[in-house]
Amino acid sequence: MIVLETADAMRAWSEEQRGAGKSIGFVPTMGALHEGHASLMRAASKENDIAVASIFVNPTQFAPHEDFDKYPRTWDADLKICEDCGVVAIYAPRRDAIYPPGYATYVNVEGLSEGLCGVTRPIFFRGVATVVTKLFNAVRPHRAYFGQKDAQQCAVIKRMTQDLEFGIEIVILPTVREADGLAMSSRNRYLSAEERSRALCLSRSLFGAEQMLRNGIRDAKSIVEFVRNGMTDVQIDYVELVDADTMQPVERIEKPAVLAVAAFVGPARLIDNVVLNPNGAG
Ligand code: AMP
């Protein structure tokens, strides 16, 4: 496994692989890797000749009051997970390699970035879209892998990839959960045992909503109210039922919709979602 630190080095390496006819699957991450990231890396490795992962805690997606400085950095453990998952190259640029002095260009995906997480984190998706664009330009992948856990991010990346004609296939994989249902997240490390146990109300409420749909309830108001009532142990940021592509609220589930939640639990802001499919499949 090799580690590349500049866009030039990364691009030269990728071009060499592409020139040899190899397909490249890419997994962008901020490190502090867990089984959710590992599932993406294993898929990238299986479905392509070569798997590349990036590890970069992207400063432009954090507001000044957010957790950029204390975001967990676990480099040695991350390398081991990448290697075990069949990753061949890691792109790990330094901050200045991505944002040199004078850096001035940002990618803004309008509309999709504005609701849900965009309300509490107004600069978040601009930072994500910008860094993913730069990572795509350096890694030049054929496919890129993202987790459904960040449903709005998936919609933003898909839209951006289409609008900017990157010619990269975006693959979305299911949310990986702990045995008790908690969605895996690098930020779960911030939780005390007591906070972690309160955080379980997010997934528990979402699973309850899946059961409501199985019982034939399809109106957003009832489902959202049920979930809000189940999240009394945490400080709710939002509970919304939205269209999976547009991220716009829906009143009734006629086609697969995303039931998305965000909440503050102790020092962490956690997000989770389930896809509610009226035709049965998850
Ligand atoms: P992050 O390191 O948090 O920026 O996440 C990197 C990628 O891993 C993103 O595509 C996330 O959606 C994905 N990811 C994070 N947590 C999970 C999870 N629990 N299940 C599946 N994918 C995840």
XYZ file of N, CA and C in Angstrom, residues 12-239:
684
model
N -0.565 11.264 -11.157
C 0.420 10.541 -11.978
C 0.282 9.035 -11.747
N 0.105 8.658 -10.467
C -0.032 7.235 -10.134
C -1.309 6.671 -10.771
N -2.412 7.411 -10.648
C -3.694 6.944 -11.195
C -3.636 6.847 -12.716
N -2.999 7.831 -13.332
C -2.907 7.807 -14.805
C -2.153 6.570 -15.270
N -1.124 6.227 -14.499
C -0.351 5.031 -14.846
C -1.238 3.781 -14.788
N -2.070 3.714 -13.719
C -2.969 2.556 -13.570
C -3.999 2.540 -14.689
N -4.564 3.704 -14.985
C -5.577 3.774 -16.048
C -4.953 3.393 -17.390
N -3.712 3.849 -17.594
C -3.001 3.535 -18.834
C -2.800 2.031 -18.993
N -2.670 1.338 -17.847
C -2.487 -0.121 -17.895
C -3.842 -0.832 -17.966
N -4.909 -0.042 -18.145
C -6.242 -0.645 -18.328
C -6.943 -1.005 -17.035
N -6.453 -0.487 -15.906
C -7.049 -0.862 -14.616
C -8.188 0.087 -14.231
N -9.254 -0.475 -13.667
C -10.347 0.367 -13.165
C -10.054 0.744 -11.712
N -10.452 1.967 -11.353
C -10.138 2.489 -10.014
C -11.433 2.781 -9.258
N -11.563 2.179 -8.077
C -12.675 2.480 -7.173
C -12.145 3.340 -6.035
N -12.881 4.389 -5.680
C -12.363 5.395 -4.743
C -13.317 5.594 -3.567
N -12.744 5.659 -2.356
C -13.532 5.908 -1.143
C -12.968 7.133 -0.415
N -13.644 8.267 -0.503
C -13.176 9.441 0.253
C -13.589 9.332 1.722
N -12.675 9.615 2.632
C -13.001 9.581 4.072
C -12.261 10.704 4.801
N -12.703 10.907 6.048
C -11.963 11.822 6.925
C -11.186 11.036 7.977
N -10.972 9.748 7.741
C -10.231 8.953 8.718
C -11.100 8.579 9.910
N -10.436 8.199 11.031
C -11.155 7.645 12.194
C -12.073 6.533 11.690
N -11.461 5.616 10.959
C -12.224 4.628 10.179
C -12.893 3.581 11.069
N -14.054 3.143 10.611
C -14.806 2.091 11.292
C -15.396 1.168 10.243
N -16.249 0.263 10.687
C -16.785 -0.765 9.797
C -17.621 -0.163 8.647
N -18.212 1.019 8.867
C -18.946 1.676 7.778
C -18.014 2.019 6.627
N -16.874 2.632 6.951
C -15.873 2.930 5.919
C -15.354 1.630 5.296
N -15.111 0.631 6.155
C -14.532 -0.635 5.676
C -15.448 -1.289 4.645
N -16.768 -1.185 4.847
C -17.696 -1.805 3.891
C -17.551 -1.146 2.517
N -17.319 0.165 2.502
C -17.130 0.873 1.226
C -15.807 0.450 0.577
N -14.777 0.335 1.389
C -13.451 -0.006 0.840
C -13.428 -1.432 0.307
N -14.093 -2.331 1.022
C -14.148 -3.727 0.530
C -14.887 -3.784 -0.807
N -15.982 -3.036 -0.918
C -16.740 -3.035 -2.183
C -15.893 -2.433 -3.304
N -15.204 -1.329 -2.999
C -14.364 -0.681 -4.024
C -13.285 -1.644 -4.506
N -12.749 -2.407 -3.575
C -11.682 -3.339 -3.910
C -12.224 -4.514 -4.731
N -13.418 -4.964 -4.389
C -14.009 -6.112 -5.083
C -14.482 -5.740 -6.495
N -15.048 -4.553 -6.625
C -15.717 -4.192 -7.888
C -14.804 -3.473 -8.878
N -13.549 -3.276 -8.499
C -12.600 -2.576 -9.374
C -11.256 -3.291 -9.328
N -10.392 -2.984 -10.279
C -9.058 -3.591 -10.239
C -8.255 -3.040 -9.068
N -8.502 -1.762 -8.750
C -7.700 -1.099 -7.726
C -8.611 -0.266 -6.836
N -8.376 -0.329 -5.509
C -9.138 0.526 -4.588
C -8.219 1.596 -4.014
N -8.698 2.832 -4.052
C -7.970 3.969 -3.473
C -8.871 4.585 -2.406
N -8.287 4.938 -1.259
C -9.043 5.674 -0.237
C -8.322 6.988 0.025
N -9.087 8.009 0.382
C -8.423 9.238 0.832
C -8.734 9.439 2.304
N -7.757 10.024 2.988
C -7.936 10.394 4.398
C -7.567 11.856 4.502
N -8.579 12.693 4.734
C -8.337 14.140 4.811
C -9.463 14.766 5.626
N -9.122 15.345 6.761
C -10.128 16.058 7.553
C -10.241 17.448 6.931
N -11.363 17.656 6.269
C -11.512 18.813 5.384
C -11.952 20.072 6.143
N -11.067 21.036 6.309
C -11.416 22.190 7.151
C -12.588 23.009 6.624
N -12.804 23.035 5.306
C -13.832 23.947 4.781
C -15.261 23.451 5.015
N -15.416 22.226 5.525
C -16.783 21.792 5.825
C -17.136 21.953 7.302
N -16.200 22.487 8.067
C -16.458 22.755 9.492
C -16.627 24.265 9.691
N -17.678 24.654 10.432
C -17.796 26.061 10.837
C -16.815 26.298 11.988
N -16.475 27.577 12.241
C -15.467 27.855 13.285
C -15.823 27.259 14.647
N -17.118 27.167 14.981
C -17.496 26.659 16.313
C -17.584 25.125 16.332
N -17.361 24.462 15.194
C -17.526 23.011 15.153
C -16.227 22.273 15.540
N -16.214 20.935 15.313
C -15.217 20.082 15.966
C -13.992 19.759 15.107
N -13.589 20.667 14.207
C -12.426 20.364 13.354
C -11.188 19.997 14.186
N -10.889 20.807 15.205
C -9.652 20.576 15.971
C -9.691 19.268 16.736
N -10.865 18.922 17.259
C -10.894 17.695 18.064
C -11.414 16.487 17.296
N -11.643 16.632 15.982
C -12.097 15.476 15.194
C -11.065 14.354 15.356
N -11.521 13.096 15.646
C -10.540 12.037 15.938
C -9.593 11.752 14.776
N -8.308 11.659 15.076
C -7.302 11.326 14.067
C -6.581 10.064 14.529
N -6.757 8.975 13.771
C -6.276 7.658 14.218
C -5.480 7.006 13.079
N -4.423 7.680 12.657
C -3.692 7.339 11.439
C -3.245 5.876 11.374
N -2.582 5.385 12.436
C -2.020 4.031 12.359
C -3.112 2.972 12.224
N -4.168 3.134 13.026
C -5.281 2.172 12.946
C -5.954 2.266 11.576
N -6.051 3.486 11.038
C -6.687 3.674 9.720
C -5.916 2.926 8.625
N -4.587 3.030 8.677
C -3.760 2.352 7.664
C -4.017 0.851 7.672
N -4.120 0.316 8.875
C -4.330 -1.136 9.017
C -5.689 -1.514 8.411
N -6.733 -0.735 8.703
C -8.077 -1.041 8.167
C -8.052 -0.962 6.638
N -7.409 0.078 6.102
C -7.326 0.211 4.637
C -6.657 -1.017 4.039
N -5.538 -1.379 4.639
C -4.780 -2.531 4.110
C -5.615 -3.807 4.163
N -6.286 -4.032 5.296
C -7.119 -5.238 5.459
C -8.270 -5.270 4.455
N -8.705 -4.101 4.001
C -9.849 -4.040 3.074
C -9.402 -4.067 1.614
N -8.105 -4.209 1.381
C -7.630 -4.343 0.003
C -7.336 -3.021 -0.691
N -7.246 -1.932 0.096
C -6.889 -0.638 -0.503
C -5.414 -0.678 -0.928
N -5.147 -0.174 -2.129
C -3.788 -0.249 -2.675
C -3.052 1.088 -2.498
N -3.813 2.184 -2.558
C -3.173 3.507 -2.408
C -4.042 4.402 -1.536
N -3.374 5.176 -0.681
C -4.076 6.152 0.151
C -3.638 7.541 -0.280
N -4.623 8.383 -0.545
C -4.320 9.790 -0.832
C -4.543 10.552 0.473
N -3.469 11.084 1.022
C -3.543 11.774 2.317
C -2.844 13.130 2.193
N -3.506 14.076 1.532
C -2.867 15.379 1.336
C -2.825 16.183 2.629
N -1.829 17.053 2.732
C -1.819 18.001 3.847
C -2.752 19.153 3.491
N -3.151 19.881 4.520
C -4.114 20.970 4.326
C -3.681 21.922 3.209
N -2.410 22.299 3.211
C -1.919 23.267 2.219
C -1.892 22.715 0.802
N -1.843 21.374 0.698
C -1.846 20.770 -0.640
C -3.226 20.914 -1.272
N -4.251 20.948 -0.450
C -5.621 21.105 -0.966
C -6.001 22.584 -1.030
N -5.652 23.305 0.014
C -6.014 24.727 0.085
C -4.749 25.580 0.256
N -3.986 25.774 -0.813
C -2.771 26.592 -0.692
C -3.149 28.059 -0.446
N -2.202 28.866 0.010
C -2.498 30.287 0.223
C -3.102 30.886 -1.049
N -4.147 31.673 -0.879
C -4.793 32.300 -2.035
C -5.919 31.461 -2.620
N -6.162 30.283 -2.055
C -7.221 29.405 -2.586
C -8.563 30.145 -2.551
N -9.333 30.091 -3.660
C -10.530 30.939 -3.732
C -11.752 30.299 -4.393
N -11.664 29.023 -4.782
C -12.744 28.448 -5.596
C -13.548 27.408 -4.819
N -14.882 27.562 -4.841
C -15.750 26.631 -4.113
C -16.862 26.128 -5.019
N -17.301 24.910 -4.752
C -18.389 24.308 -5.533
C -19.653 24.354 -4.687
N -20.704 24.949 -5.224
C -21.950 25.092 -4.478
C -23.077 24.381 -5.211
N -23.612 23.333 -4.618
C -24.738 22.610 -5.216
C -26.008 23.225 -4.642
N -26.679 24.028 -5.449
C -27.816 24.803 -4.936
C -29.009 23.909 -4.629
N -29.896 24.407 -3.791
C -31.146 23.696 -3.491
C -30.912 22.509 -2.579
N -30.297 21.469 -3.119
C -30.078 20.235 -2.353
C -29.303 20.467 -1.059
N -28.452 21.482 -1.066
C -27.581 21.723 0.097
C -28.258 22.556 1.180
N -29.468 23.036 0.891
C -30.014 24.084 1.758
C -30.877 23.597 2.918
N -31.613 22.480 2.734
C -32.471 21.986 3.813
C -31.703 21.078 4.756
N -32.438 20.376 5.623
C -31.882 19.353 6.524
C -30.579 19.835 7.190
N -29.454 19.149 6.957
C -28.187 19.534 7.607
C -27.721 20.920 7.172
N -28.163 21.371 5.984
C -27.738 22.673 5.481
C -28.244 23.841 6.324
N -29.303 23.609 7.108
C -29.842 24.691 7.944
C -28.899 24.959 9.118
N -28.526 23.880 9.817
C -27.635 24.028 10.980
C -26.184 24.192 10.550
N -25.835 23.626 9.379
C -24.445 23.664 8.911
C -24.411 24.316 7.521
N -24.599 25.631 7.450
C -24.778 26.281 6.144
C -23.579 26.194 5.197
N -22.370 26.001 5.700
C -21.219 25.925 4.779
C -20.767 24.483 4.534
N -21.455 23.537 5.182
C -20.991 22.150 5.166
C -20.917 21.566 3.746
N -22.018 21.651 2.988
C -22.028 20.974 1.688
C -21.147 21.685 0.664
N -20.974 22.972 0.818
C -20.033 23.681 -0.051
C -18.619 23.115 0.165
N -18.278 22.878 1.418
C -16.970 22.297 1.726
C -16.839 20.882 1.192
N -17.895 20.090 1.374
C -17.871 18.698 0.907
C -17.750 18.657 -0.613
N -18.602 19.436 -1.308
C -18.600 19.411 -2.779
C -17.240 19.878 -3.309
N -16.675 20.866 -2.670
C -15.377 21.392 -3.111
C -14.282 20.341 -2.938
N -14.227 19.747 -1.754
C -13.129 18.797 -1.524
C -13.312 17.542 -2.361
N -14.552 17.079 -2.533
C -14.770 15.867 -3.339
C -14.399 16.147 -4.799
N -14.696 17.344 -5.279
C -14.266 17.714 -6.640
C -12.751 17.617 -6.768
N -12.048 18.162 -5.779
C -10.586 18.152 -5.840
C -10.027 16.730 -5.687
N -10.677 15.940 -4.835
C -10.235 14.549 -4.675
C -10.485 13.768 -5.969
N -11.643 13.985 -6.588
C -11.936 13.316 -7.862
C -10.887 13.704 -8.916
N -10.520 14.968 -8.968
C -9.546 15.424 -9.967
C -8.162 14.799 -9.739
N -7.847 14.540 -8.489
C -6.532 13.945 -8.195
C -6.547 12.433 -8.400
N -7.628 11.779 -7.959
C -7.658 10.300 -7.979
C -8.131 9.757 -9.327
N -8.930 10.552 -10.039
C -9.453 10.148 -11.359
C -10.073 8.739 -11.346
N -11.022 8.478 -10.419
C -11.587 7.131 -10.313
C -12.619 6.844 -11.398
N -12.902 5.565 -11.602
C -14.034 5.170 -12.446
C -15.313 5.136 -11.617
N -15.179 4.683 -10.358
C -16.336 4.629 -9.461
C -15.936 5.250 -8.123
N -16.920 5.875 -7.460
C -16.657 6.398 -6.114
C -17.763 5.911 -5.191
N -17.382 5.565 -3.964
C -18.272 4.879 -3.022
C -18.605 5.788 -1.842
N -19.926 5.881 -1.549
C -20.394 6.718 -0.442
C -21.423 5.943 0.377
N -21.611 6.354 1.637
C -22.533 5.651 2.536
C -23.892 6.341 2.598
N -24.934 5.525 2.580
C -26.313 6.019 2.711
C -26.518 6.743 4.043
N -25.678 6.422 5.018
C -25.730 7.098 6.322
C -25.816 8.620 6.139
N -25.083 9.152 5.135
C -25.102 10.588 4.843
C -25.959 10.812 3.594
N -27.268 10.632 3.757
C -28.174 10.600 2.596
C -28.147 11.908 1.798
N -28.120 13.024 2.514
C -28.131 14.316 1.802
C -26.812 14.521 1.057
N -25.727 14.087 1.675
C -24.418 14.164 1.010
C -24.435 13.335 -0.280
N -25.060 12.159 -0.226
C -25.148 11.309 -1.426
C -25.882 12.054 -2.537
N -27.001 12.701 -2.188
C -27.785 13.423 -3.199
C -26.963 14.579 -3.785
N -26.241 15.283 -2.927
C -25.406 16.411 -3.372
C -24.300 15.926 -4.313
N -23.636 14.838 -3.933
C -22.519 14.328 -4.748
C -23.029 13.813 -6.094
N -24.174 13.124 -6.067
C -24.724 12.606 -7.330
C -25.068 13.758 -8.273
N -25.721 14.775 -7.730
C -26.108 15.946 -8.531
C -24.861 16.628 -9.108
N -23.873 16.834 -8.252
C -22.650 17.518 -8.674
C -21.920 16.720 -9.753
N -21.866 15.411 -9.567
C -21.153 14.551 -10.529
C -21.820 14.616 -11.898
N -23.162 14.667 -11.859
C -23.913 14.777 -13.109
C -23.746 16.178 -13.712
N -23.944 17.209 -12.896
C -23.909 18.590 -13.407
C -22.527 18.945 -13.962
N -21.478 18.507 -13.278
C -20.124 18.879 -13.712
C -19.501 17.837 -14.642
N -20.295 16.817 -15.010
C -19.880 15.823 -16.018
C -18.542 15.167 -15.686
N -18.452 14.677 -14.441
C -17.198 14.022 -14.041
C -17.014 12.661 -14.696
N -18.123 12.050 -15.135
C -18.000 10.721 -15.752
C -17.562 9.661 -14.753
N -17.985 9.831 -13.499
C -17.649 8.859 -12.445
C -18.963 8.224 -11.980
N -18.956 6.899 -11.819
C -20.159 6.234 -11.315
C -20.190 6.371 -9.793
N -21.300 6.874 -9.279
C -21.431 7.028 -7.819
C -22.181 5.820 -7.268
N -21.527 5.108 -6.354
C -22.124 3.902 -5.763
C -22.468 4.213 -4.302
N -23.735 3.970 -3.944
C -24.183 4.234 -2.565
C -24.427 2.895 -1.871
N -23.822 2.722 -0.688
C -23.981 1.463 0.046
C -24.704 1.691 1.378
N -25.360 0.639 1.888
C -26.213 0.797 3.078
C -25.443 1.241 4.322
N -26.182 1.822 5.243
C -25.623 2.236 6.537
C -25.235 1.001 7.354
N -24.020 1.015 7.868
C -23.577 -0.071 8.752
C -23.851 0.361 10.191
N -24.446 -0.564 10.962
C -24.863 -0.242 12.322
C -24.162 -1.122 13.349
N -24.093 -0.635 14.588
C -23.658 -1.479 15.699
C -24.749 -2.527 15.935
N -24.428 -3.560 16.720
C -25.394 -4.640 16.949
C -26.711 -4.106 17.524
N -26.633 -3.040 18.326
C -27.863 -2.519 18.936
C -28.579 -1.483 18.066
N -28.092 -1.256 16.854
C -28.814 -0.380 15.920
C -28.165 0.974 15.694
N -27.310 1.429 16.609
C -26.677 2.747 16.445
C -25.879 2.800 15.138
N -26.142 3.814 14.319
C -25.388 3.954 13.066
C -23.929 4.244 13.407
N -23.012 3.527 12.778
C -21.594 3.782 13.050
C -21.214 5.169 12.575
N -20.399 5.845 13.364
C -19.954 7.196 13.030
C -18.651 7.465 13.758
N -17.756 8.187 13.107
C -16.510 8.561 13.785
C -16.827 9.379 15.034
N -17.953 10.096 14.999
C -18.299 10.969 16.130
C -18.891 10.199 17.309
N -19.201 8.901 17.141
C -19.679 8.126 18.293
C -18.609 8.071 19.387
N -17.338 8.296 18.983
C -16.254 8.294 19.980
C -16.403 9.416 20.998
N -17.173 10.446 20.651
C -17.350 11.559 21.586
C -18.292 11.202 22.740
N -19.069 10.109 22.584
C -20.168 9.836 23.518
C -19.707 9.094 24.768
N -20.211 9.524 25.930
C -20.038 8.730 27.150
C -21.000 7.545 27.059
N -20.863 6.595 27.987
C -21.758 5.421 27.965
C -23.211 5.858 28.086
N -23.437 6.851 28.938
C -24.822 7.312 29.155
C -25.351 8.005 27.897
N -24.515 8.825 27.253
C -24.943 9.512 26.025
C -25.174 8.506 24.892
N -24.294 7.520 24.827
C -24.444 6.513 23.775
C -25.770 5.776 23.923
N -26.128 5.506 25.159
C -27.383 4.780 25.361
C -28.574 5.679 25.007
N -28.467 6.993 25.275
C -29.549 7.900 24.851
C -29.611 8.012 23.328
N -28.436 7.935 22.692
C -28.381 8.090 21.229
C -29.133 6.973 20.494
N -29.356 5.875 21.193
C -30.063 4.745 20.558
C -31.485 5.096 20.150
N -32.031 6.186 20.728
C -33.417 6.544 20.372
C -33.520 6.979 18.909
N -32.416 7.373 18.283
C -32.491 7.746 16.856
C -32.850 6.514 16.013
N -32.013 5.480 16.099
C -32.263 4.295 15.257
C -33.548 3.597 15.690
N -33.806 3.562 16.999
C -35.019 2.886 17.479
C -36.267 3.542 16.879
N -36.273 4.870 16.846
C -37.434 5.584 16.296
C -37.556 5.342 14.794
N -36.419 5.327 14.112
C -36.454 5.093 12.655
C -36.962 3.683 12.352
N -36.523 2.711 13.152
C -36.999 1.335 12.926
C -38.504 1.248 13.209
N -38.955 2.008 14.202
C -40.392 2.053 14.497
C -41.170 2.609 13.314
N -40.595 3.613 12.654
C -41.252 4.205 11.489
C -41.317 3.193 10.336
N -40.282 2.374 10.214
C -40.321 1.323 9.173
C -41.490 0.380 9.442
N -41.686 0.099 10.723
C -42.802 -0.790 11.092
C -44.140 -0.114 10.766
N -44.228 1.198 10.996
C -45.473 1.916 10.658
C -45.786 1.758 9.178
N -44.741 1.910 8.341
C -44.966 1.784 6.897
C -45.449 0.363 6.571
N -44.836 -0.626 7.225
C -45.280 -2.012 6.991
C -46.735 -2.188 7.405
N -47.161 -1.387 8.404
C -48.563 -1.453 8.854
C -49.490 -0.614 7.977
N -48.921 -0.006 6.922
C -49.766 0.704 5.963
C -49.869 2.201 6.181
N -49.135 2.738 7.155
C -49.207 4.194 7.389
C -48.204 4.887 6.460
N -48.705 5.830 5.689
C -47.844 6.460 4.673
C -47.789 7.970 4.777
N -48.545 8.576 5.684
C -48.522 10.044 5.701
C -47.387 10.567 6.577
N -46.726 11.585 6.035
C -45.503 12.108 6.650
C -45.771 12.627 8.059
N -46.915 13.291 8.241
C -47.182 13.926 9.532
C -47.167 12.896 10.662
N -47.872 11.771 10.448
C -47.938 10.736 11.495
C -46.561 10.142 11.747
N -45.831 9.895 10.668
C -44.523 9.242 10.813
C -43.537 10.172 11.517
N -43.511 11.429 11.090
C -42.578 12.394 11.704
C -42.927 12.605 13.177
N -44.211 12.679 13.467
C -44.629 12.884 14.861
C -44.206 11.691 15.724
N -44.377 10.487 15.176
C -43.967 9.282 15.906
C -42.472 9.338 16.233
N -41.683 9.715 15.240
C -40.225 9.734 15.445
C -39.840 10.813 16.452
N -40.443 11.983 16.328
C -40.141 13.067 17.283
C -40.470 12.630 18.709
N -41.598 11.937 18.862
C -41.991 11.479 20.195
C -41.035 10.435 20.748
N -40.353 9.727 19.843
C -39.409 8.711 20.292
C -38.034 9.279 20.613
N -37.827 10.570 20.306
C -36.480 11.150 20.483
C -36.444 12.177 21.619
N -37.148 11.869 22.713
C -37.235 12.830 23.817
C -35.944 12.902 24.634
N -35.079 11.883 24.518
C -33.844 11.853 25.322
C -32.719 12.684 24.725
N -32.955 13.249 23.538
C -31.889 14.005 22.865
C -32.461 15.340 22.396
N -31.561 16.236 22.009
C -32.035 17.537 21.498
C -32.165 17.444 19.975
N -33.421 17.428 19.507
C -33.649 17.218 18.072
C -33.190 18.431 17.263
N -32.458 18.162 16.184
C -32.149 19.214 15.215
C -33.245 19.202 14.142
N -33.445 18.049 13.511
C -34.594 17.922 12.596
C -35.049 16.476 12.496
N -36.316 16.323 12.129
C -36.877 15.029 11.712
C -37.668 15.342 10.451
